Every structure is written in structure tokens, then in C-alpha cells.
Coordinates of C-alpha atoms in Angstrom, one line a residue:
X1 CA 0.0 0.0 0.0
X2 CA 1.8 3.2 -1.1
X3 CA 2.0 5.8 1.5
X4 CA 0.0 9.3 -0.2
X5 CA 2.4 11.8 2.6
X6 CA 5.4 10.3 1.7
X7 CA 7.4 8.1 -1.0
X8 CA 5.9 4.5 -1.2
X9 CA 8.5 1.7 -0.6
X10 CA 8.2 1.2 -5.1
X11 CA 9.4 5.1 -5.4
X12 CA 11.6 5.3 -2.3
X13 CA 13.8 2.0 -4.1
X14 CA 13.3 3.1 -7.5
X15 CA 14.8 7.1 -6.5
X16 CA 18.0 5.2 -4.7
X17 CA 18.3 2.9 -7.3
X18 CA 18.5 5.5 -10.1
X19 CA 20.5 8.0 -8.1
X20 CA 23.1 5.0 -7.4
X21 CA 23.3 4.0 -11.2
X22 CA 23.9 8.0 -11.8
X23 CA 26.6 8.4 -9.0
X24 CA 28.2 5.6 -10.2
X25 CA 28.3 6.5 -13.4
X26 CA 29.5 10.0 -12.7
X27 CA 32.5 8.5 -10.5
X28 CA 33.6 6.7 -13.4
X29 CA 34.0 9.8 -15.3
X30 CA 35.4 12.2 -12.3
X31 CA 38.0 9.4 -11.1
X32 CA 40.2 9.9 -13.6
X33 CA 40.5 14.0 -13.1
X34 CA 43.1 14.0 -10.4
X35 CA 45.4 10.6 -11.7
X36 CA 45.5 11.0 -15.3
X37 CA 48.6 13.7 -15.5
X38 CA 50.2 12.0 -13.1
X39 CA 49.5 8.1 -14.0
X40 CA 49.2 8.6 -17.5
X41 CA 53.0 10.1 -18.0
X42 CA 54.2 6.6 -19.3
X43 CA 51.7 6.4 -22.4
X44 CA 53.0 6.7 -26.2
X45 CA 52.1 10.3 -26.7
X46 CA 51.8 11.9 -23.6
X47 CA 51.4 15.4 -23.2
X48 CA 50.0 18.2 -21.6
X49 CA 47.9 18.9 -24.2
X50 CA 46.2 15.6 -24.7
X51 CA 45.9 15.9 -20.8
X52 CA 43.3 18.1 -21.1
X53 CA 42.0 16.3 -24.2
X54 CA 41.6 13.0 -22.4
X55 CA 39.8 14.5 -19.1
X56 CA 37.4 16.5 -21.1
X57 CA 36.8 14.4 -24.5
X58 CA 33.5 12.8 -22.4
X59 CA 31.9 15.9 -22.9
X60 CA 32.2 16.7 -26.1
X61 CA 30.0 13.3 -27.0
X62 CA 27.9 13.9 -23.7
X63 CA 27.2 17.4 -24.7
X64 CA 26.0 15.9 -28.3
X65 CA 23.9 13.1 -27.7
X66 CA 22.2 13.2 -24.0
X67 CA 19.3 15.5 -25.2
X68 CA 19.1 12.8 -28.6
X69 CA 19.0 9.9 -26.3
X70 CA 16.4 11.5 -24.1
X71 CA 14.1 12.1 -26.6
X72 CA 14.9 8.2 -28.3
X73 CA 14.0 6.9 -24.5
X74 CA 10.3 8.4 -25.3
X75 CA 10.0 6.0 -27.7
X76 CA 11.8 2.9 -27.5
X77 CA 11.3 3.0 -23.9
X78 CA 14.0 4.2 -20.7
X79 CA 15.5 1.0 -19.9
X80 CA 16.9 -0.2 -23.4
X81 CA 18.9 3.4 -23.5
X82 CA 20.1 3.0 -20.5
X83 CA 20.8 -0.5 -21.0
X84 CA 23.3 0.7 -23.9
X85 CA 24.5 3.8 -22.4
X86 CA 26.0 1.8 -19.5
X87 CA 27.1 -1.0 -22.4
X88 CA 29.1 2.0 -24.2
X89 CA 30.5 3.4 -20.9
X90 CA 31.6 -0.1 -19.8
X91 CA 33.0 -0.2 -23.5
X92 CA 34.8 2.4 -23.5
X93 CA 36.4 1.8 -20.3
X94 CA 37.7 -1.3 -21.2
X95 CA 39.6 0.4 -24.3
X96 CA 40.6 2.8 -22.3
X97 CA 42.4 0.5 -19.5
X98 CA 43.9 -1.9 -22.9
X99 CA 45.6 1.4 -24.2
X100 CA 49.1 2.0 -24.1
X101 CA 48.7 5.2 -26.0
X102 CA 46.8 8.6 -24.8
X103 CA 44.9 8.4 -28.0
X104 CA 43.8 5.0 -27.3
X105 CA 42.2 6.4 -24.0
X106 CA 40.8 9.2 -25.6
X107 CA 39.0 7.0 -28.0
X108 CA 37.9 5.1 -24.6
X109 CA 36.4 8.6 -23.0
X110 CA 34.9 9.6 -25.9
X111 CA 33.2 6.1 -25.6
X112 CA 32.7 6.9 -22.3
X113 CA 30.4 9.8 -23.0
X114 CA 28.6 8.4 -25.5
X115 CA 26.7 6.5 -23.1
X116 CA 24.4 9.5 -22.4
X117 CA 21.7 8.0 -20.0
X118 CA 21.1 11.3 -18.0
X119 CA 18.0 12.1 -19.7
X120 CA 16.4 8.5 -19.8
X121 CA 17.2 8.0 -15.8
X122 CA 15.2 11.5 -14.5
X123 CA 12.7 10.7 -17.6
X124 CA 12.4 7.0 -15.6
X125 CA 12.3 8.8 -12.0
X126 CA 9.5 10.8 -13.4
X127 CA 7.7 7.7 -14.7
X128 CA 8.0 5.4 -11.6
X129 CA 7.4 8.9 -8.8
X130 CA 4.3 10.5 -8.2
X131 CA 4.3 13.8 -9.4
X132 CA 4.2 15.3 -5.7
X133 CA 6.8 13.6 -4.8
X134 CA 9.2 14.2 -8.3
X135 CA 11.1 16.8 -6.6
X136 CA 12.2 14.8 -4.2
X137 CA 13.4 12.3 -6.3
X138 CA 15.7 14.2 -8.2
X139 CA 17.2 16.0 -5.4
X140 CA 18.7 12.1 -3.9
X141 CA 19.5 11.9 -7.4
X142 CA 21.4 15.9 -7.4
X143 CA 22.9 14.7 -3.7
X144 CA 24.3 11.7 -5.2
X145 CA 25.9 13.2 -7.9
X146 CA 27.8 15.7 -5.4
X147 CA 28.9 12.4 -3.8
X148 CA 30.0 10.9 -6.4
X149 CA 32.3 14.2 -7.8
X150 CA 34.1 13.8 -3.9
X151 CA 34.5 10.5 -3.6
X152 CA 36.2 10.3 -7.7
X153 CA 38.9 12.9 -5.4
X154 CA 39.5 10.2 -3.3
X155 CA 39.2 7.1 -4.6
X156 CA 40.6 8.0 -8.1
X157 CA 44.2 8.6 -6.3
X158 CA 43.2 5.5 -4.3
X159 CA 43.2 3.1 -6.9
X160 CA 46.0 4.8 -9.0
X161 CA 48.6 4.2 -6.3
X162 CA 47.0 0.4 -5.6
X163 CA 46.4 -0.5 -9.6
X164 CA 48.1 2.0 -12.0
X165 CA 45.7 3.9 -14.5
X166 CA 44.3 1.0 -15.6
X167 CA 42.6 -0.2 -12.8
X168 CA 41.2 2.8 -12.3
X169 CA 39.4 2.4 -16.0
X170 CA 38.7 -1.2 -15.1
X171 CA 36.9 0.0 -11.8
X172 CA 34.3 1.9 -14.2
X173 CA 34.0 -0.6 -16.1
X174 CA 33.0 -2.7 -13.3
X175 CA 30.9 0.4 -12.0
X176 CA 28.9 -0.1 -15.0
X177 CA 28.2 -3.3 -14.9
X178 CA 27.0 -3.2 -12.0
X179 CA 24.9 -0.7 -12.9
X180 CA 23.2 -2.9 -15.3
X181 CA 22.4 -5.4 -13.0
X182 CA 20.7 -3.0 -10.7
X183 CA 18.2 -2.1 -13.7
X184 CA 17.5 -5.3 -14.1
X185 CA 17.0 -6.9 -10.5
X186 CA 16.5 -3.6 -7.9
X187 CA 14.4 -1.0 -10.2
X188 CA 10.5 -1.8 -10.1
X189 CA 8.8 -2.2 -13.7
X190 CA 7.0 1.4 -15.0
X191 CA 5.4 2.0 -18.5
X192 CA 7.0 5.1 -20.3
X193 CA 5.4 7.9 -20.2
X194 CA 6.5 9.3 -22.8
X195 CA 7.6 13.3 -22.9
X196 CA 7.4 14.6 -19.5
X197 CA 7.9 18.3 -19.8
X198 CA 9.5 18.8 -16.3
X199 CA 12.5 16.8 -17.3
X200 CA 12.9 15.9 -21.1
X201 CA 13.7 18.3 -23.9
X202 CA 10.3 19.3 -26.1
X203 CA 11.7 20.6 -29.5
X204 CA 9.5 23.7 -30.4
X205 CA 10.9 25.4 -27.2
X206 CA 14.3 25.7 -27.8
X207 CA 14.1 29.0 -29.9
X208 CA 12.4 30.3 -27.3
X209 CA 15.0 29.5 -24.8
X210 CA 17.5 30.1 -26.4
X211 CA 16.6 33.9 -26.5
X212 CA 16.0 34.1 -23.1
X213 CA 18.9 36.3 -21.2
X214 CA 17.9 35.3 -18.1
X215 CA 18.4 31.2 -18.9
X216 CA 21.2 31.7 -21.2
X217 CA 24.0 33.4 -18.2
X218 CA 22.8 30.3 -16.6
X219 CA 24.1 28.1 -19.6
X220 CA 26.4 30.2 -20.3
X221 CA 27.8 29.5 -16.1
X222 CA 27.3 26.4 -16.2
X223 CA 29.9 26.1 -19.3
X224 CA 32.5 28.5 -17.4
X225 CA 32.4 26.4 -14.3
X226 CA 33.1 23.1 -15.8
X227 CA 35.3 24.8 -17.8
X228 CA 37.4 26.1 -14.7
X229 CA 37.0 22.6 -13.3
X230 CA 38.5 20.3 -16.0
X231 CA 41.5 22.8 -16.8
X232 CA 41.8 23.3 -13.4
X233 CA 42.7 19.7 -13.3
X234 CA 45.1 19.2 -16.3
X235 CA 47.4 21.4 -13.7
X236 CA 46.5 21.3 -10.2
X237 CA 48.0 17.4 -9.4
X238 CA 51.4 18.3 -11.1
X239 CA 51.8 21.6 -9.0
X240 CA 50.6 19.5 -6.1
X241 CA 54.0 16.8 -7.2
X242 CA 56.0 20.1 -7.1
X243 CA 55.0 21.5 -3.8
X244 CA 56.2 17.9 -2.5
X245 CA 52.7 16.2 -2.3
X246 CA 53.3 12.1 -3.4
X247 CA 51.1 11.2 -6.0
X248 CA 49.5 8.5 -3.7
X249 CA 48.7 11.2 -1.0
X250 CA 46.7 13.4 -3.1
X251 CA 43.4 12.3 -1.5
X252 CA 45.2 13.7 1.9
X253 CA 44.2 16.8 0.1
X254 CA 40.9 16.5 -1.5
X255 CA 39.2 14.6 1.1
X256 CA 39.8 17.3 4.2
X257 CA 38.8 20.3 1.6
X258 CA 35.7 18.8 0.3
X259 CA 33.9 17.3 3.4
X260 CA 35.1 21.2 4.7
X261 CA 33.3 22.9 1.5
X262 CA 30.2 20.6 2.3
X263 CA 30.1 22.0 5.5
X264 CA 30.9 25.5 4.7
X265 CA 28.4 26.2 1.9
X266 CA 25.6 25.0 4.0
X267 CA 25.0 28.5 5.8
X268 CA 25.0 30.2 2.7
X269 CA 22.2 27.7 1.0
X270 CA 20.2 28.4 4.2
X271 CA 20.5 32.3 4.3
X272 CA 20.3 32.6 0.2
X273 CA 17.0 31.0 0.8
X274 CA 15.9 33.0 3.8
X275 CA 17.1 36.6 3.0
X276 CA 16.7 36.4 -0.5
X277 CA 20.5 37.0 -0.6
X278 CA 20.7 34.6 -3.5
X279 CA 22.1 36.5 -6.7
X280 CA 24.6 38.3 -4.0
X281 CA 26.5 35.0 -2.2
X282 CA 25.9 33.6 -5.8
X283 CA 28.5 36.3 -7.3
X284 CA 30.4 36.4 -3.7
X285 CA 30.9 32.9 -5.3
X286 CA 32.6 33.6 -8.0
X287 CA 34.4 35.7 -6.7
X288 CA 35.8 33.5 -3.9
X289 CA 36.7 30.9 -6.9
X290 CA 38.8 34.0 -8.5
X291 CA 40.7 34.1 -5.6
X292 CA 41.4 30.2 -5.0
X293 CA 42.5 30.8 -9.0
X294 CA 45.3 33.6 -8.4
X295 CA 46.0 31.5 -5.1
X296 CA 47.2 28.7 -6.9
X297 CA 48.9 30.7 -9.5
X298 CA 51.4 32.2 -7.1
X299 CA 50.9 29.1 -4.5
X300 CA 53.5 27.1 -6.4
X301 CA 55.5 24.7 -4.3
X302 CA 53.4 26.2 -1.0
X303 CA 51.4 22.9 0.2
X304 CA 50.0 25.5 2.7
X305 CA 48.7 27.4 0.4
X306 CA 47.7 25.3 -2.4
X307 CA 45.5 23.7 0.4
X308 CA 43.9 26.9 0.2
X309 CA 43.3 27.2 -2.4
X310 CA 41.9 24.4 -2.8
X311 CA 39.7 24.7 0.2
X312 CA 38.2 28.1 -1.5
X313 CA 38.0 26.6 -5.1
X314 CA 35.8 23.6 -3.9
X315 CA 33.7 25.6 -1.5
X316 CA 32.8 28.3 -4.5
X317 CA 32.1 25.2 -6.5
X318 CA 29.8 23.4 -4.3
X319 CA 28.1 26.3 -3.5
X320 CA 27.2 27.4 -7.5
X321 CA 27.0 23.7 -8.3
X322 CA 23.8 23.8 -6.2
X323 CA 22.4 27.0 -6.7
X324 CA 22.8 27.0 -10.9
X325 CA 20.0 24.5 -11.0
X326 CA 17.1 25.9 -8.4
X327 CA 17.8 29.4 -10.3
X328 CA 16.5 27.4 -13.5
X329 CA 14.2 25.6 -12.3
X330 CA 12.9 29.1 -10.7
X331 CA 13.8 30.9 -14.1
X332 CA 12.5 27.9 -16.6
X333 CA 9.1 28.8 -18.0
X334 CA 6.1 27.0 -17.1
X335 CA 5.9 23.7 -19.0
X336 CA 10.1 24.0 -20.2
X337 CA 12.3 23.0 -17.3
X338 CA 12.8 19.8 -18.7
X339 CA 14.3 21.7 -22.3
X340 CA 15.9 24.1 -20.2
X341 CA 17.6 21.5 -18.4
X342 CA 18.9 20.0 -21.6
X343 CA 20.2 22.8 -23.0
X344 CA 21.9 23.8 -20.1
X345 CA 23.2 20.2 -19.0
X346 CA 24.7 20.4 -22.7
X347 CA 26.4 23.2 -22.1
X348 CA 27.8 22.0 -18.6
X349 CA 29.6 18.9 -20.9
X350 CA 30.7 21.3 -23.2
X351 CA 32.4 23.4 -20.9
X352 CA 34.3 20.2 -19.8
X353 CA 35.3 19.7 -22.9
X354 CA 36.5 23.2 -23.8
X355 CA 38.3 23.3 -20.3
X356 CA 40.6 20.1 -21.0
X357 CA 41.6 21.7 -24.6
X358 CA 41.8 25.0 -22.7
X359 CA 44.1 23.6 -20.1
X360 CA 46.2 21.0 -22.1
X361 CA 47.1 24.3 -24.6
X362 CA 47.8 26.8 -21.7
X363 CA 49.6 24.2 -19.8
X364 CA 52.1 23.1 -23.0
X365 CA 52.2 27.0 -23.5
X366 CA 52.6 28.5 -20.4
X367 CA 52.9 26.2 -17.7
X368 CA 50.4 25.5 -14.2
X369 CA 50.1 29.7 -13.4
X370 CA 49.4 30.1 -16.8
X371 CA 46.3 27.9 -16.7
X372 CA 45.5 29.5 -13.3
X373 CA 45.5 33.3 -14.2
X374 CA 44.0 32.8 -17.7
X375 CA 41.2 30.8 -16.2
X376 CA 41.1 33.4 -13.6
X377 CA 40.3 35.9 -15.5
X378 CA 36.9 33.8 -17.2
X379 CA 35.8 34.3 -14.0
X380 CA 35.8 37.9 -13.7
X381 CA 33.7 38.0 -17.3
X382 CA 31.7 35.9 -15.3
X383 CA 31.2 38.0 -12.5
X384 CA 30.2 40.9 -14.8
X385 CA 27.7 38.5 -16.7
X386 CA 26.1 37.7 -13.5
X387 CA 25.4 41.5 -12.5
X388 CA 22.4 40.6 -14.8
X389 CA 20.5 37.9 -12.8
X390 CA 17.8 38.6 -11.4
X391 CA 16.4 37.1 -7.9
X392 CA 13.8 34.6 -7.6
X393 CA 14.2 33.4 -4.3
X394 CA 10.6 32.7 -3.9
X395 CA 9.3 31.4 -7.3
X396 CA 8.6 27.6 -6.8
X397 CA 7.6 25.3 -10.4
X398 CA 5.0 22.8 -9.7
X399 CA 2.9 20.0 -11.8
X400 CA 0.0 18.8 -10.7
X401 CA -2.1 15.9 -12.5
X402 CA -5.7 17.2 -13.5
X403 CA -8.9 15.2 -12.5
X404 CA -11.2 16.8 -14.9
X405 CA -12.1 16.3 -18.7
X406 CA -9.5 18.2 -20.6
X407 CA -10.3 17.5 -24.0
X408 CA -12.5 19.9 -24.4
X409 CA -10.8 23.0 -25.6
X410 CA -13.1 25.3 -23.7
X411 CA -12.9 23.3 -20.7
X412 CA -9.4 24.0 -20.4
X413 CA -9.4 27.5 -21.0
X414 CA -11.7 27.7 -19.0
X415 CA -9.7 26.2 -16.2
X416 CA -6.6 27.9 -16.9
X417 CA -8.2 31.2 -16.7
X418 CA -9.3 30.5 -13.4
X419 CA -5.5 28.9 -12.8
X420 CA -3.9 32.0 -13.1
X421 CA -7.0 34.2 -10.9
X422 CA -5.3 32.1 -8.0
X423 CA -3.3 34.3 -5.6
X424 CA 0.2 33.3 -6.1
X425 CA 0.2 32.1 -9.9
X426 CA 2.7 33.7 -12.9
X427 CA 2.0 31.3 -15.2
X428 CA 0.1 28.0 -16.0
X429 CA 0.0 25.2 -18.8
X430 CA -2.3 22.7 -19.6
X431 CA -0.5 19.6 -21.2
X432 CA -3.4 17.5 -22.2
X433 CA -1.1 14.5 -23.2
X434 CA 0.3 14.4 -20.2
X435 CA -2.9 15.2 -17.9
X436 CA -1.4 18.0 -16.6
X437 CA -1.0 21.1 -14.9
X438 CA 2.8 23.5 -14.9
X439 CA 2.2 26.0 -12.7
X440 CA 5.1 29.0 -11.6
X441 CA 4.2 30.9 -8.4
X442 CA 5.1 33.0 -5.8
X443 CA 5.6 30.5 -2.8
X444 CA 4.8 33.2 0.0
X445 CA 1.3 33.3 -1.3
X446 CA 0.5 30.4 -3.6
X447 CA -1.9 27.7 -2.0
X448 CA -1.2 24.7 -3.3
X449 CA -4.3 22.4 -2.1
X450 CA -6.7 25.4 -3.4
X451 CA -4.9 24.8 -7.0
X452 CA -5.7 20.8 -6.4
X453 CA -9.5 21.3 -5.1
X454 CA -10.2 23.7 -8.4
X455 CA -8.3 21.1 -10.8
X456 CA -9.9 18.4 -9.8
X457 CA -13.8 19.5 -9.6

């Protein structure tokens, strides 16, 4: 018997289960950020420059097909795509750990990212949750992913020292085998169906969104801070080598600095929300990540200092890795988060992409500060780019299934017109496909079970 105040034992498995096949995932890809430059030094080609190629190439194929695969999961159904994303990403793991070359594992990360299954999972969460209870499922499946990202810092230098740089590969692979196996044995069976608006890409709005300012800093921050990220990376474990930090002991210096971020960051979430300080700790942020930037620059061969660094960079990152998304979901129009999301998870893979070629040239060119400064500065564009957000602390998204005959064409103007008379309301949608209701409001005055008593006369 499914529980209607909270998850039912079905959703509450099948929202672990998918976050756990994501994080997993996402591990695979992050583990090799902070080993390859120093692990991969022995490989028929090395260089700086195919560093950065090899830690970003994921996104270049990620960026390309995960809206594609989303919208193919509408209609051969979620499981076979995710089936063969994990398939690829085992694939190309496995060439990637066989390779004695750094074009070899190229070839196995750009494999690697083929296997785009973001869209199909959060389409799959949205077919086997309740739509009350959606949000919640995506945010284990957001949490995860942060847990994933800190412990790739840790165990990627972990199995480096223990296994070499192949083991690492053949760990995802094994990752994504076992992924498969939790499809098929832990996730409960669901019928597709089919678009959901709140999390998969509908074609016909992207020129819309695409010409709004408001979404496209967003995208456009997104890209800069996986940018920083994966060029970040091409240098930061060589100047850690320098400053006298052994390879194996990295982790002594990612784990400390992230569990700290975690910590730190969580005040500012709380008072963003509270004081409606958002837009203002948001470019504090950036800021702060400037900083940790020129910190490094002129940090070389400080441990102390690097440290940080490091500390700053992470807790900057955490903090805008958070609040990016809930100032889309608040910006996205009624009916478009899902398209929103897609264009600006594409440009979050893209932006690892450009990073590693950013780094891997800058690095060959110019060395670790080089990398640092130049990237540096990006973030002062950025700063002045954000000047532009606006706040929208208190505008909540929500969807809400409609218990009345919406067929009719004048039945549902007629109950959107009364929609937006509610207090609260900036914008409704009928979706009569989906049997549903996108509402934006003001969450100070909005009332939510009047919205479900007038839907569902």
C-alpha cells in the first residue's frame, strides 16, 4: 500500500536505485580527473595537451547526444537506453584501460560519454514517482551526484597508487556493470510515459530558450564552471607533485577540503533561501573561486597554500553547483524545465570539454600559473555577466495531474483562466497529453491544495 504523505516503498527503491546507477556513473567519469597527468605520464604520446584532451573528451560526446538519447527513450522506452549507455560506458572503459597510448584512452572517453543515460534515468524517476513527490526524487539523485564528484577525489588517487591507471578504467567498467544489474533486478517495472515536460527536452521550445537572457547566463555558467573545473585539473595534481605532495597522497588533500566545503556552503544555502540574498552569495561565489585561482597561480610549491586554495575553489564550486540549477528551475518557463535542463546540461559537458583543450594548450604553453591566471580571469567575465540575474528566491515550479475532462478546448481554457485568478500564480499550462497542470508561483502566497481542489472538480 503506497503511503500518499510520503514516498511509497516502489518510489523510495526506485529514486535510490537510479541515483546510485547515476553516481556511479558520474564517479567513473570524475575518477580519472586528479590521476590522469600524473599516472598517464608513461603512455605513447603523452602530453599536456592531450591531458586536457583525455579528461574532457567525455563531454564533447555527452554534450551531443544526451538531449538525442532522451528524446529516443520516449519512444523505444527508458531501460533499453540506459541498457546501452552503461554498455558504451563499460566499453569504453575497457579500451581505455587496454591502451598504451593517450589516443587510445581518448577514444575510450569519448566512448565513455557516448553512453548519455542522463536524460532517460530523470525521464524513468519521473515515470515510476508520483508527481508530488518528483522533486524529491531528483534531489537524492542531485545529492548523489555531489557524492560521487568527492568521492572520484579520493578514490581516483586510491586506486592509482594500488592498480596503476588501468585499474582505475577497469573499476568503471566494473561500475557499469553493475549498474546494469541494478536495472535489471532492484528497479521496479514502469510503463513510459512518454515526454514529460518537467525533465525531457520538447523541441518547439528551444528558440524560445535560447533567446532568453535570463536562462542563457545560466548556460552560459554552467559552461564557465566546468570549464574552470577540467582545466583546473590538467594542472593542479602536477603543482601539487612540485609543492612535495606524493602522487598516492593526493586524496590527503581532496578529502579534508571537500567534506570542509560541504560543511561550509551549507549556511549560505540556508541564508540565500531566507534573506533572499541569492544572486549576491551567488556572485560572492565567483568571486571567492577568482581568488582560490590567483591562489594557486602564485601558490607554487606552498602545500600550505595550495591547500587553500583548494579549500576556496571547492567551496565556491559546491556552493554554485547547487544554486545554478534551483535558479533554473525558478527561471525555466512554465511547462520548459525539462528543455531548459537539456540545453543547459549540454552546455555544462561542453564546458568540460573546452576546459581540457583550454588547459592541455595553456599548460604546453605557459605552464600550471598560466592555466590558473587565464582561467582566472573567465571568471571575472563571469562576475560581470552575472550582474544581470535577477532574484527569484521565492518562485517555486509545480505540476499537478488534472482530475477533470481536458479534452474539451473550452474546458481548459476555462480552467486555466481560473489557474492564473489564484493568488500566487505567474504562469500556467495545460499539457493535455500528459494530464497536466505546470504552474510557476510566488511560494509566499500560492496555495497549493486550493490549486488541487479547483483542478480536480
Amino acid at each position: 500500500m503506497s503511503d500518499e504523505q510520503g514516498f511509497s516503498p516502489e518510489e523510495r527503491r526506485a529514486s535510490f536505485t537510479l541515483a546510485g546507477i547515476f553516481g556511479m556513473r558520474m564517479l567513473g567519469l570524475f575518477m580519472i580527473m586528479p590521476v590522469f597527468a600524473l599516472y598517464g605520464q608513461d603512455l605513447i604520446g603523452f602530453s599536456p595537451l592531450w591531458v586536457g584532451l583525455v579528461i574532457g573528451a567525455y563531454g564533447l560526446t555527452q554534450a551531443l547526444l544526451q538531449i538525442p538519447a532522451g528524446w529516443l527513450s520516449d519512444r523505444i522506452g527508458r531501460r533499453p537506453v540506459i541498457y546501452a549507455g552503461l554498455a558504451l560506458f563499460a566499453l569504453g572503459s575497457v579500451v581505455a584501460a587496454l591502451s598504451d597510448s593517450v589516443y587510445g584512452v581518448a577514444i575510450g572517453r569519448v566512448l565513455q560519454g557516448s553512453g548519455a543515460i542522463a536524460g532517460a534515468i530523470l525521464a524513468l524517476a519521473a515515470d515510476i514517482t508520483r508527481e508530488e513527490h518528483r522533486t524529491k526524487a531528483m534531489a537524492i539523485i542531485g545529492v548523489c551526484i555531489g557524492i560521487s564528484f568527492a568521492l572520484a577525489m579520493v578514490a581516483g588517487p586510491l586506486l592509482a597508487a594500488w592498480f596503476g591507471l588501468p585499474g582505475v578504467f577497469w573499476t568503471t567498467a566494473l561500475l557499469a556493470l553493475l549498474g546494469m544489474l541494478m536495472v535489471h533486478f532492484l528497479l521496479p517495472a514502469s510503463a513510459s510515459k512518454g515526454q514529460i515536460r518537467d525533465v525531457t527536452a520538447a523541441p518547439e521550445l528551444f528558440g524560445r530558450l535560447l533567446k532568453d537572457k535570463q536562462l542563457l547566463r545560466l548556460d552560459f555558467g554552467i559552461l564557465l564552471l566546468h570549464l574552470t573545473l577540467t582545466a583546473v585539473f590538467v594542472a593542479f595534481p602536477l603543482t601539487l607533485l612540485d609543492a612535495g605532495l606524493a602522487a598516492e597522497r593526493h586524496w590527503w588533500l581532496y578529502l579534508p577540503t571537500l567534506l570542509l566545503s560541504f560543511l561550509l556552503i551549507i549556511p549560505f544555502l540556508i541564508l540565500g533561501a531566507r534573506r533572499n540574498l541569492n544572486k549576491q552569495l551567488f556572485q560572492a561565489s565567483i568571486l571567492v573561486m577568482m581568488v582560490a585561482l590567483v591562489l594557486m597561480a602564485v601558490g607554487q610549491g606552498q602545500l600550505w597554500l595550495l591547500a587553500l586554495a583548494m579549500l576556496l575553489y571547492f567551496t565556491a564550486f559546491n556552493f554554485m553547483e547547487a544554486s545554478l540549477p534551483a535558479f533554473l528551475s525558478m527561471l525555466a518557463p512554465a511547462g520548459a524545465k525539462g528543455t531548459a535542463m537539456g540545453i543547459y546540461s549540454t552546455s555544462q559537458f561542453f564546458g568540460a570539454f573546452l576546459g581540457g583543450v583550454l588547459g592541455g594548450v595553456l599548460f604546453q604553453q605557459l605552464g600550471g600559473g598560466g592555466v590558473f591566471l587565464l582561467v582566472a580571469f573567465s571568471m571575472a567575465f563571469w562576475f560581470w555577466l552575472a550582474a544581470g540575474m535577477v532574484n527569484v528566491s521565492q518562485v517555486r515550479s509545480h505540476i499537478l495531474p488534472i482530475g477533470v475532462n481536458i479534452e474539451n478546448k473550452d474546458a481548459r481554457e476555462l480552467l486555466l483562466q481560473r489557474l492564473m485568478a489564484l493568488p500566487g500564480v505567474h504562469e500556467a499550462l495545460i499539457i493535455p497529453e500528459e494530464g497536466a497542470a505546470y504552474l510557476k508561483v510566488d511560494g509566499k502566497i500560492f496555495e497549493l491544495d486550493q490549486a488541487r481542489r479547483l483542478i480536480n472538480l
